[in-house]
PDB file of C-alpha atoms in Angstrom:
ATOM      1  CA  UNK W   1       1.104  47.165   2.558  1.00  0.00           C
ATOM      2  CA  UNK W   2       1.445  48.999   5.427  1.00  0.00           C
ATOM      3  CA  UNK W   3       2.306  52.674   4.343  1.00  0.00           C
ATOM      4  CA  UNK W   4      -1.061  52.656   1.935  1.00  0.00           C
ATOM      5  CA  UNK W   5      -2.895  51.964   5.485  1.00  0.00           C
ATOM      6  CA  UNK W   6      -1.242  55.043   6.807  1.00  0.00           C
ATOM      7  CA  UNK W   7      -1.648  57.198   3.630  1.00  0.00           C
ATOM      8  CA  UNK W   8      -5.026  58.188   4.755  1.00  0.00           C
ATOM      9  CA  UNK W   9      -4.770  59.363   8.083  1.00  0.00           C
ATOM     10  CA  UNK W  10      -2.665  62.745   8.659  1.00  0.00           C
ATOM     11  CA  UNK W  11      -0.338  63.130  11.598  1.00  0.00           C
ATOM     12  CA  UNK W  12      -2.505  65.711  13.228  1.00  0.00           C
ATOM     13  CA  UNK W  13      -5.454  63.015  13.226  1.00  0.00           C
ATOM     14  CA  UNK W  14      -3.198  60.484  14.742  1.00  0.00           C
ATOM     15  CA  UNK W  15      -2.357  62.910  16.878  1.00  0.00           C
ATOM     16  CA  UNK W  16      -5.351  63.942  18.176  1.00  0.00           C
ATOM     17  CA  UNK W  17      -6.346  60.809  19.262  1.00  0.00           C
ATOM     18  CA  UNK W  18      -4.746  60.973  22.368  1.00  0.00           C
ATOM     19  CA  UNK W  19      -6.468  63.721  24.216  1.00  0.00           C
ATOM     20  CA  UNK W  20     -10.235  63.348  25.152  1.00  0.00           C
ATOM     21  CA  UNK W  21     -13.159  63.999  22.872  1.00  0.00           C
ATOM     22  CA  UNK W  22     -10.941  63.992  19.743  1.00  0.00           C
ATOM     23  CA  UNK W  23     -13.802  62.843  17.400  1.00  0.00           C
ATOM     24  CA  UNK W  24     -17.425  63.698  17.747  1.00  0.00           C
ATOM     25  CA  UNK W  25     -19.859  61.164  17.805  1.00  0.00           C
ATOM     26  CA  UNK W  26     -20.428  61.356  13.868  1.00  0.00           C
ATOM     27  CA  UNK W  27     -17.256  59.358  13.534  1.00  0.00           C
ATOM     28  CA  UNK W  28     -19.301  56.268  14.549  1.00  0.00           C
ATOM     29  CA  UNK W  29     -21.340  56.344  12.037  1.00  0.00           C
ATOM     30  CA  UNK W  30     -18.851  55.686   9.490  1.00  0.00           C
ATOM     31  CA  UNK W  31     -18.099  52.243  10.867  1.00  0.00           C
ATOM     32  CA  UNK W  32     -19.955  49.185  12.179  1.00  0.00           C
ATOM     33  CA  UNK W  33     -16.906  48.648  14.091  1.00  0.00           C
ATOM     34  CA  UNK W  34     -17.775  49.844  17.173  1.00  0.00           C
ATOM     35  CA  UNK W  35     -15.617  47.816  20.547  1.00  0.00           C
ATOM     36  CA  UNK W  36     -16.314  47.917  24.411  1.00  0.00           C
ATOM     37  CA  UNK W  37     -12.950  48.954  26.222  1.00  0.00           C
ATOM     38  CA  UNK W  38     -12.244  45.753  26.496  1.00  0.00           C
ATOM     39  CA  UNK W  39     -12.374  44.621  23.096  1.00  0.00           C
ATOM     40  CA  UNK W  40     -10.579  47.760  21.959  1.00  0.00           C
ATOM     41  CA  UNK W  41      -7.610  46.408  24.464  1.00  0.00           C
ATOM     42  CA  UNK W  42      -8.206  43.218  22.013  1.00  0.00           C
ATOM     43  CA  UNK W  43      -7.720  45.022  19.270  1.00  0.00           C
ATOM     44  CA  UNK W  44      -4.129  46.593  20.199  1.00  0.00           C
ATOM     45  CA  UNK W  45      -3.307  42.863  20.788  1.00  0.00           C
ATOM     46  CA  UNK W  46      -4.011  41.335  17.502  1.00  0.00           C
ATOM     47  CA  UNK W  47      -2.425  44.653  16.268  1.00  0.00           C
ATOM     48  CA  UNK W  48       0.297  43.787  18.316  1.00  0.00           C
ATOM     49  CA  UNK W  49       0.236  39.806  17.194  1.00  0.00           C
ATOM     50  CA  UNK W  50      -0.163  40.301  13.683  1.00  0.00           C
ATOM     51  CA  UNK W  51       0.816  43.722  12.297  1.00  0.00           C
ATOM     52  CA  UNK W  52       3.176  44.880  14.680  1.00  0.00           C
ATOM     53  CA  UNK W  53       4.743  46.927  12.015  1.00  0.00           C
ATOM     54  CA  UNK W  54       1.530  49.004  11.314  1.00  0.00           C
ATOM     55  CA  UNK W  55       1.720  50.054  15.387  1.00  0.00           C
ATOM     56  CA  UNK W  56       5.268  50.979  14.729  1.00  0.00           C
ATOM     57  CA  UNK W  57       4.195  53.266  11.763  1.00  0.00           C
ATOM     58  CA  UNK W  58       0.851  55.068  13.602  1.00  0.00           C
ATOM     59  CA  UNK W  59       3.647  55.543  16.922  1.00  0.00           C
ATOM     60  CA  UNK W  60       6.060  57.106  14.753  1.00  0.00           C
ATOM     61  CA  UNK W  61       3.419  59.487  13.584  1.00  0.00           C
ATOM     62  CA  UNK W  62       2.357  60.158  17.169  1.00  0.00           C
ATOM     63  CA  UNK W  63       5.073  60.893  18.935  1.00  0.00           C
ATOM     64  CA  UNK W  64       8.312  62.365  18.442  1.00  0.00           C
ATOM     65  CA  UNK W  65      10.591  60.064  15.234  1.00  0.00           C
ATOM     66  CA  UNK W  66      14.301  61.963  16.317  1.00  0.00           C
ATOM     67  CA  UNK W  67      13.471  60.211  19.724  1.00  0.00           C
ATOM     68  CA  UNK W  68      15.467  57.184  19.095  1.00  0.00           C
ATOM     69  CA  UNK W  69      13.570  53.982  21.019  1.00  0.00           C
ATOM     70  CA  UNK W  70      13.484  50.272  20.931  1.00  0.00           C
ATOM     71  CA  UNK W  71      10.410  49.706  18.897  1.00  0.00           C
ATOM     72  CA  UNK W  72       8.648  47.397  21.151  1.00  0.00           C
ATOM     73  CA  UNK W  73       8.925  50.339  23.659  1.00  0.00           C
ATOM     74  CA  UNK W  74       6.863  52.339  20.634  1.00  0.00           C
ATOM     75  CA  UNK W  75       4.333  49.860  20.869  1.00  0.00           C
ATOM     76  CA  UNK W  76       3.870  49.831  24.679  1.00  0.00           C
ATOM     77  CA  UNK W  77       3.785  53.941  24.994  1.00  0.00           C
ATOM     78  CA  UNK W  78       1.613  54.190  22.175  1.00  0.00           C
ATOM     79  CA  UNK W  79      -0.835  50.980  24.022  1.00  0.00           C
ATOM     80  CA  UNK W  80      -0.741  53.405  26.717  1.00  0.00           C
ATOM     81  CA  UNK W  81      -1.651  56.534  25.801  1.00  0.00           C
ATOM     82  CA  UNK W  82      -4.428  54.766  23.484  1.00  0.00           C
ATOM     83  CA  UNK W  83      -6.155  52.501  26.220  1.00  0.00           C
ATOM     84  CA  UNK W  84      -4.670  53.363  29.875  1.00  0.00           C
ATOM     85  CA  UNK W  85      -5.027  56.372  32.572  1.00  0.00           C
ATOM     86  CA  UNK W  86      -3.864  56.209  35.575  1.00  0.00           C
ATOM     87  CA  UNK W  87      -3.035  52.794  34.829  1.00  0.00           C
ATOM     88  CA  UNK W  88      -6.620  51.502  34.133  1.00  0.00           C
ATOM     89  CA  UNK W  89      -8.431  51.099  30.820  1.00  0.00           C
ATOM     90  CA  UNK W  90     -10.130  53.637  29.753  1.00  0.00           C
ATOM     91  CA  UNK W  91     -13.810  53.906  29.342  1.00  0.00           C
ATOM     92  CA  UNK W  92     -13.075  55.710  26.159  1.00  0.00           C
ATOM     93  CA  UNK W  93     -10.460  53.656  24.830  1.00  0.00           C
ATOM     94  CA  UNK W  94      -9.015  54.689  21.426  1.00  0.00           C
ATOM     95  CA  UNK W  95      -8.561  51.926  18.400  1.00  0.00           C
ATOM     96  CA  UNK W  96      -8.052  51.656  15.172  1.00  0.00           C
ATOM     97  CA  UNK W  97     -10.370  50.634  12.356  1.00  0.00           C
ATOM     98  CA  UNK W  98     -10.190  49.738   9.019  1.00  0.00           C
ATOM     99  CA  UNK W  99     -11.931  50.878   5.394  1.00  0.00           C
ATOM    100  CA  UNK W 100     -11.372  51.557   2.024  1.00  0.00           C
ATOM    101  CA  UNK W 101     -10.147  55.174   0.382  1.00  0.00           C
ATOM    102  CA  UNK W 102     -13.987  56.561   0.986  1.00  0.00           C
ATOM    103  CA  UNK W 103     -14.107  55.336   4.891  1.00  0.00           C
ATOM    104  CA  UNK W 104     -16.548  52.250   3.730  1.00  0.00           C
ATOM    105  CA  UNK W 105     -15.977  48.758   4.473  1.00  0.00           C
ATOM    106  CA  UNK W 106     -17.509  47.057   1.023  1.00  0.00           C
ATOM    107  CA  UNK W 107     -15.979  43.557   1.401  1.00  0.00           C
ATOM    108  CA  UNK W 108     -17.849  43.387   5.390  1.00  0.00           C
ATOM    109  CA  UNK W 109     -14.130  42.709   6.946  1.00  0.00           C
ATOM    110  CA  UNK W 110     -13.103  43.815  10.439  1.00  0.00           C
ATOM    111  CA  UNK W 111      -9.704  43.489  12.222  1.00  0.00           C
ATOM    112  CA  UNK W 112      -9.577  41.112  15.328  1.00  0.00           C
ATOM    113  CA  UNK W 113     -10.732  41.845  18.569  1.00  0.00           C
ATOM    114  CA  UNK W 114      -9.236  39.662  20.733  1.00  0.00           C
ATOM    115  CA  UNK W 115      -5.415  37.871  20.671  1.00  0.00           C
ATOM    116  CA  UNK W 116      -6.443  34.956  19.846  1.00  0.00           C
ATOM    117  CA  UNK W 117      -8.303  35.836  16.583  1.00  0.00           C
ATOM    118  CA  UNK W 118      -6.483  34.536  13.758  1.00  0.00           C
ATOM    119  CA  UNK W 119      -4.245  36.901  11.882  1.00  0.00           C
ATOM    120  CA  UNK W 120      -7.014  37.205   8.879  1.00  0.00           C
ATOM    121  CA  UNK W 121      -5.415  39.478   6.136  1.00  0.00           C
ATOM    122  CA  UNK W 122      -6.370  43.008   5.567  1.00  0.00           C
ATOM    123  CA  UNK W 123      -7.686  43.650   2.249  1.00  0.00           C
ATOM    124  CA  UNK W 124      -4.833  44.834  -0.151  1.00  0.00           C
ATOM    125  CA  UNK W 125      -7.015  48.394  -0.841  1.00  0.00           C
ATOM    126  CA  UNK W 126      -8.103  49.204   2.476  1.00  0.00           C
ATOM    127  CA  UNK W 127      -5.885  51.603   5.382  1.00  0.00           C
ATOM    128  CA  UNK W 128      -7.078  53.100   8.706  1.00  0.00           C
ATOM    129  CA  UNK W 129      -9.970  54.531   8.551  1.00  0.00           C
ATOM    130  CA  UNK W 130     -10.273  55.987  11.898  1.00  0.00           C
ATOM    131  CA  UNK W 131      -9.061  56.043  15.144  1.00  0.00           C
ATOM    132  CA  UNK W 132     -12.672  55.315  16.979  1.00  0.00           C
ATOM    133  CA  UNK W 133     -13.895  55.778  20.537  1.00  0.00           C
ATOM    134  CA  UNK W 134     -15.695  53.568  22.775  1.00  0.00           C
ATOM    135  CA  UNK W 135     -18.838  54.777  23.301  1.00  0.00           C
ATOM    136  CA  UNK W 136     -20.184  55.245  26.790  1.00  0.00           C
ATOM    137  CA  UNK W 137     -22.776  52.676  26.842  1.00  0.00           C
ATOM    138  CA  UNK W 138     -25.171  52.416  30.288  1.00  0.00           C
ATOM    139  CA  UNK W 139     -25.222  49.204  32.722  1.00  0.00           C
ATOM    140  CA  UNK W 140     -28.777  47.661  31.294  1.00  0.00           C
ATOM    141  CA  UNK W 141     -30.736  45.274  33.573  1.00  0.00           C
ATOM    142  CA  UNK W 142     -29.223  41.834  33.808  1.00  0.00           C
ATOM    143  CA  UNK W 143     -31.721  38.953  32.146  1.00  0.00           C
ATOM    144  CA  UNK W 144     -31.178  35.689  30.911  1.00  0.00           C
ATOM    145  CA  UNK W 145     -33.150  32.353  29.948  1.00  0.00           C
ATOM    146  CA  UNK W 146     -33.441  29.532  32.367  1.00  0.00           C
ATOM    147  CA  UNK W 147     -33.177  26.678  29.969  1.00  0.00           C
ATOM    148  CA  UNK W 148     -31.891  26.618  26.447  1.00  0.00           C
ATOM    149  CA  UNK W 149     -31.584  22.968  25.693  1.00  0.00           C
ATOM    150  CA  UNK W 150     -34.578  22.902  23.003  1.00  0.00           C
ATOM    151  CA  UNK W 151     -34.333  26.260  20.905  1.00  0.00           C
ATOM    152  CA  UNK W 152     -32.383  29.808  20.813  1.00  0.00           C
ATOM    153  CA  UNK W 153     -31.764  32.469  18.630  1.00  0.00           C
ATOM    154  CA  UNK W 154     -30.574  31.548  15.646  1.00  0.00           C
ATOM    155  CA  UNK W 155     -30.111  34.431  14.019  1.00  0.00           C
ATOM    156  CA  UNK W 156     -30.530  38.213  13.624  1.00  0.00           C
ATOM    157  CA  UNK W 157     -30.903  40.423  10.609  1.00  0.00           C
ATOM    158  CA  UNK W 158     -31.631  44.279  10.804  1.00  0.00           C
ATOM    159  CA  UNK W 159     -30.366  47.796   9.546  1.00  0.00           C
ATOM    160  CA  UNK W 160     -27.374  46.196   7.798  1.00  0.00           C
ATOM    161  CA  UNK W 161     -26.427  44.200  10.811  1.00  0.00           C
ATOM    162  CA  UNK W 162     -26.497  40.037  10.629  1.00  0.00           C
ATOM    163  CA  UNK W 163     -25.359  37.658  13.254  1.00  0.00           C
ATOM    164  CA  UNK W 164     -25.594  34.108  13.343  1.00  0.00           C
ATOM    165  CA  UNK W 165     -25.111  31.701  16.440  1.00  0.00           C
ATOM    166  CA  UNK W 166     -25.799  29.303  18.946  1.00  0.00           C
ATOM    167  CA  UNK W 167     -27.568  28.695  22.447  1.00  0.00           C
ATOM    168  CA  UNK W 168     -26.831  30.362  25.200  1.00  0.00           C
ATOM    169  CA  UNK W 169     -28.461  32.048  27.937  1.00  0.00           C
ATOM    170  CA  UNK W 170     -27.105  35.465  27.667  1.00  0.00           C
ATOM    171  CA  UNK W 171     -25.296  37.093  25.059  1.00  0.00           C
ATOM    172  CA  UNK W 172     -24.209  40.662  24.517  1.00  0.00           C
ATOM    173  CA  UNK W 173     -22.862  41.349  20.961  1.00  0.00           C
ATOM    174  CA  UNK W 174     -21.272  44.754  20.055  1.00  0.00           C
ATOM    175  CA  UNK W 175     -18.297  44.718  17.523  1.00  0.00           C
ATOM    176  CA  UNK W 176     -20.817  44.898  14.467  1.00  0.00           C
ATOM    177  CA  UNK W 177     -23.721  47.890  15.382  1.00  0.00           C
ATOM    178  CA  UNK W 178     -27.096  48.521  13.074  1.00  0.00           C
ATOM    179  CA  UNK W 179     -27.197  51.336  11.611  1.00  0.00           C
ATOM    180  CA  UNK W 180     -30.411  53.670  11.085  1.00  0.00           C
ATOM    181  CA  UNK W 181     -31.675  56.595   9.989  1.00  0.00           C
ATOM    182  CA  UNK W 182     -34.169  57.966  12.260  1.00  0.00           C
ATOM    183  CA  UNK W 183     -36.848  58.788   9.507  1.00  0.00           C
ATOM    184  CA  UNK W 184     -36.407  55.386   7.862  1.00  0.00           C
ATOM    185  CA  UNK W 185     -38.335  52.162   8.409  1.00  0.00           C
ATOM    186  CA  UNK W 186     -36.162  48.804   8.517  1.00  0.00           C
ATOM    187  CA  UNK W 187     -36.838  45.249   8.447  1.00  0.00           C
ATOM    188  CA  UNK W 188     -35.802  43.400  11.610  1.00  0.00           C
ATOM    189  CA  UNK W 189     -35.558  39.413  10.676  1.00  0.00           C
ATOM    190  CA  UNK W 190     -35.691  37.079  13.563  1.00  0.00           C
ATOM    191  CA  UNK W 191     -34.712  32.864  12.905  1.00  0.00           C
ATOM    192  CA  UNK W 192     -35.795  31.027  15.541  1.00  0.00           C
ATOM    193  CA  UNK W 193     -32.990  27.555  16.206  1.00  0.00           C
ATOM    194  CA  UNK W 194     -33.791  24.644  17.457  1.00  0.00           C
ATOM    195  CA  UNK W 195     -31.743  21.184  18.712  1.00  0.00           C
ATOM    196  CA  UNK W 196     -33.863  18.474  16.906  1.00  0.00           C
ATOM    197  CA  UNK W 197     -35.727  18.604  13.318  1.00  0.00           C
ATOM    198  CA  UNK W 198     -38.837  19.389  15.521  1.00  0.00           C
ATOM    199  CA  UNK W 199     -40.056  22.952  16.178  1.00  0.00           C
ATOM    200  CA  UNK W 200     -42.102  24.801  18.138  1.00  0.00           C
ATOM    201  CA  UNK W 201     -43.908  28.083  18.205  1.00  0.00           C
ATOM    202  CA  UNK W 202     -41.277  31.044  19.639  1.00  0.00           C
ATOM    203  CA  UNK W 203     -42.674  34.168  21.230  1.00  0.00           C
ATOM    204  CA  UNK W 204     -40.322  36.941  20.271  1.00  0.00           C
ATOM    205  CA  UNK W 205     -39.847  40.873  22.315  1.00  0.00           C
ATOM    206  CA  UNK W 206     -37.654  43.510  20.893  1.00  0.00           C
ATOM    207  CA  UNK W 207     -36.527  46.142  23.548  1.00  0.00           C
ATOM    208  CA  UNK W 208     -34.857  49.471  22.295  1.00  0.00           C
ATOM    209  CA  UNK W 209     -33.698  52.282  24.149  1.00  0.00           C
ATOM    210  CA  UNK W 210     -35.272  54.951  22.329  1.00  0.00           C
ATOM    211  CA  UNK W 211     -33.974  57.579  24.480  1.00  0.00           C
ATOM    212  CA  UNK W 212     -30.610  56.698  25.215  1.00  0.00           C
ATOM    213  CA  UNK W 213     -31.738  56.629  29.000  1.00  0.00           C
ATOM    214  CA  UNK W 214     -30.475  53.558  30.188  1.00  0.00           C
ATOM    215  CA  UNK W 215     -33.517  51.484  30.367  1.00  0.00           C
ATOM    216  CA  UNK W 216     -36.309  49.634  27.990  1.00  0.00           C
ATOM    217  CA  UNK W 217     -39.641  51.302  30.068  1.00  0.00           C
ATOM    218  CA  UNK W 218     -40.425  54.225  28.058  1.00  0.00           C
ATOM    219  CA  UNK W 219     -43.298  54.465  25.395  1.00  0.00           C
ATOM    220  CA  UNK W 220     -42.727  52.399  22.361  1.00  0.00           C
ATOM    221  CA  UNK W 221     -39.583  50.984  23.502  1.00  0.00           C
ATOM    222  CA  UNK W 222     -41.575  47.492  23.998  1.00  0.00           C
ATOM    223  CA  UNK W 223     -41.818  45.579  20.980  1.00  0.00           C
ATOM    224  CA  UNK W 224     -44.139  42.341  20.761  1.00  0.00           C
ATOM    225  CA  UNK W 225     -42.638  41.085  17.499  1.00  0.00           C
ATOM    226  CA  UNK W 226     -45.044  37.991  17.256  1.00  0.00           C
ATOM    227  CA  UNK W 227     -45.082  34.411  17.196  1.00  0.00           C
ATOM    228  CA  UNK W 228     -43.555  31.847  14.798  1.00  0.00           C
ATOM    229  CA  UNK W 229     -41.440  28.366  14.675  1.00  0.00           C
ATOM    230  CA  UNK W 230     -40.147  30.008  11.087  1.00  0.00           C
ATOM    231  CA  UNK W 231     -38.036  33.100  10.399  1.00  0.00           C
ATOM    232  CA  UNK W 232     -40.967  36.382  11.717  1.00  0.00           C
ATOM    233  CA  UNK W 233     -39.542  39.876   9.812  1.00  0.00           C
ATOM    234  CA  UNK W 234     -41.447  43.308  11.743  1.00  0.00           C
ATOM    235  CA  UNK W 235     -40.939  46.800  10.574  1.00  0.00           C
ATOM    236  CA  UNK W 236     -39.122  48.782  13.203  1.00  0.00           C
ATOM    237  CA  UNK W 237     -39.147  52.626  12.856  1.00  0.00           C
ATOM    238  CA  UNK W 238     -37.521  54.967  15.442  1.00  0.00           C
ATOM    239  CA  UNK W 239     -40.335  57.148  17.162  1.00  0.00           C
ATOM    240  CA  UNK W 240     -40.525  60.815  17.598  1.00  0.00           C
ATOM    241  CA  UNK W 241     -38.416  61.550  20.005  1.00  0.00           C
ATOM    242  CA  UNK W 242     -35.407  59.242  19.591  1.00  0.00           C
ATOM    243  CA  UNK W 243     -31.836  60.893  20.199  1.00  0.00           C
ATOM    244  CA  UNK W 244     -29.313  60.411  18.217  1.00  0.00           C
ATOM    245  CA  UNK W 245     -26.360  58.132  19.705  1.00  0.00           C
ATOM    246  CA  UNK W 246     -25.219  54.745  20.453  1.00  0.00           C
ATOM    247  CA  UNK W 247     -27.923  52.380  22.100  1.00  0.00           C
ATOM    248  CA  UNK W 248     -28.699  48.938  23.288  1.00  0.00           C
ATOM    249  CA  UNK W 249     -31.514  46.580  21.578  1.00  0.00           C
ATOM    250  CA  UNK W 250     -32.496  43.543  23.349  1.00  0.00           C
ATOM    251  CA  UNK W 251     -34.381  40.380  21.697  1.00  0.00           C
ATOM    252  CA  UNK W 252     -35.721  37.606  24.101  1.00  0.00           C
ATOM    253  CA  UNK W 253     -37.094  34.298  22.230  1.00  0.00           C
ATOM    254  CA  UNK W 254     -38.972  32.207  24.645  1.00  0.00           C
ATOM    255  CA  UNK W 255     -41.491  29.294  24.091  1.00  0.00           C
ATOM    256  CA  UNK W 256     -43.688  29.897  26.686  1.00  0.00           C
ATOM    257  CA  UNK W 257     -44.510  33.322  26.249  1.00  0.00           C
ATOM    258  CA  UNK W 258     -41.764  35.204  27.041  1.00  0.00           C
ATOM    259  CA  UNK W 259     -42.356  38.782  29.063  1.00  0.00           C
ATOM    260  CA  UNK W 260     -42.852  42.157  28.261  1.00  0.00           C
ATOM    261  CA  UNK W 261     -40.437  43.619  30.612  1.00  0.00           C
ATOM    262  CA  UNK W 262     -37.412  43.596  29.039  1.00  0.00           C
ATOM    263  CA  UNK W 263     -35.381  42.647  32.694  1.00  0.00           C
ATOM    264  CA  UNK W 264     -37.664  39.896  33.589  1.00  0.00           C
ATOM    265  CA  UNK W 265     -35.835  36.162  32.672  1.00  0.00           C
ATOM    266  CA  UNK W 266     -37.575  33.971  30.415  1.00  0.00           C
ATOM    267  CA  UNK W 267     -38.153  30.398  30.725  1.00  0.00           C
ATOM    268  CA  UNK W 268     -37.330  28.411  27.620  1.00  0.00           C
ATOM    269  CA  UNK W 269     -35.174  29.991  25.059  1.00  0.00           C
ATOM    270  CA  UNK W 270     -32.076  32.839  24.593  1.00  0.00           C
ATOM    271  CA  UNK W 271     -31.712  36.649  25.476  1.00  0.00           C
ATOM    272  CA  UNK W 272     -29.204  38.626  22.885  1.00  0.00           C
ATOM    273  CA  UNK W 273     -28.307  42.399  23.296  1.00  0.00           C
ATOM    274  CA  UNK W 274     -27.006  44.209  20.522  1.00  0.00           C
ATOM    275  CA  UNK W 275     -26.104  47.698  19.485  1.00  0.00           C
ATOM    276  CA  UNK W 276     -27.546  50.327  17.339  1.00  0.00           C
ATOM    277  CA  UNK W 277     -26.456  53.702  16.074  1.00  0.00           C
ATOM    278  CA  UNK W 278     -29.053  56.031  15.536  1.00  0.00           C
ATOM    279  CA  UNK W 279     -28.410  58.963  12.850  1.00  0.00           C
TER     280      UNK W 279
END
């Protein structure tokens, strides 16, 4: 299996990944896959767990083959030069990911992210796709709920994005981004969760950072989405005036009202922040 995983990425690619700013940001797009530093140091570790030969193969393409070296010495320079400087991780830490012969991912599967992910089989037609970069993504206001014991956020669906889970006060998923075209409109689905058979009316805000500026307080970047004990879907279209990039949406679900400012914490119910890429 693994030299069809290789056969699509060229020494000179593999290569390049080591110095800065080897990709532009276009590369993103062709993945959902996109991994905080930390996640991408996750990544090398399930690599390393699971399909130590394929970090063998991408460090022999790297670096110099009539070098003679132990190969677990392969996969600790090559760790290094994809994820450390100076001996810290890098805030634009290199990783692979995965697709099929067009750079797609048509079966929805993505490589581990953490060590202890189980060592879930690569499809038999996909390779590397990419080495990808972690974007630089801003520190957003903290914000939570203050109780979560009677409903959360069951779910999310939007712009080819869909995650499913259960109550907590915080979460911050990136791994899986939305993608959207900025002259497109998109359905955002919201499923409200609750802990008994009974429901209750849920007041839902979307926040997204329109401009890429950090923050959720510019015009239209303050979405009431509605209220509902069922699933509520809202059409979301980016406004004149987005830029193109890697942002952060927030959704708050709160039962008594929730807030319009998008750092405020809300009383009954779950905060979850996710990333988009906007084309």
């Amino acid at each position: 299996m693994l030299k069809p995983l290789l056969s699509g990425v060229t020494v000179a690619m593999l290569a390049a990944t080591i110095t800065p700013n080897a990709f532009a940001t276009d590369t993103v797009f062709e993945s959902r896959d996109i991994l905080s530093p930390s996640q991408a140091l996750g990544r090398y570790q399930w690599l390393e767990k699971c399909y130590p030969g394929l970090l063998i193969e991408v460090a022999d393409n790297v670096f110099d083959p009539s070098n003679p070296i132990p190969n677990e010495e392969k996969i600790a320079n090559l760790k290094k030069a994809l994820l450390y400087k100076n001996g810290q991780l890098r805030s634009d830490a290199r990783y692979i990911t995965f697709g099929d012969e067009e750079q797609m991912n048509p079966k929805n599967w993505f490589a581990g992210k953490s060590p202890t992910d189980s060592c879930n089989q690569i499809p038999s037609d996909y390779r590397i796709s990419a080495m990808m970069i972690s974007p630089a993504i801003p520190t957003y206001c903290p914000t939570k709920s203050r109780e979560r014991d009677y409903e959360h956020i069951k779910k999310v669906t939007f712009a080819g994005l869909e995650n499913s889970s259960t109550n907590t006060f915080y979460s911050n998923y990136v791994g899986e981004t939305a993608r959207l075209y900025r002259d497109r409109s998109y359905e955002l689905t919201l499923t409200p969760g609750f802990a008994t058979e009974e429901t209750y009316p849920e007041t839902w805000h979307v926040f997204i950072d329109w401009n890429l500026d950090g923050d959720f307080k510019d015009t239209g970047e303050s979405i009431f989405a509605g209220v509902s004990e069922q699933p509520l879907t809202i059409q979301v279209k980016a406004p004149a005036g987005a830029k193109a990039g890697v942002t952060k949406m927030r959704v708050t679900m709160d039962y008594l009202g929730g807030n319009n400012d998008a750092c405020k914490e809300i009383d009954s119910g779950e905060v979850e922040d996710y990333l988009l890429y906007l084309k």
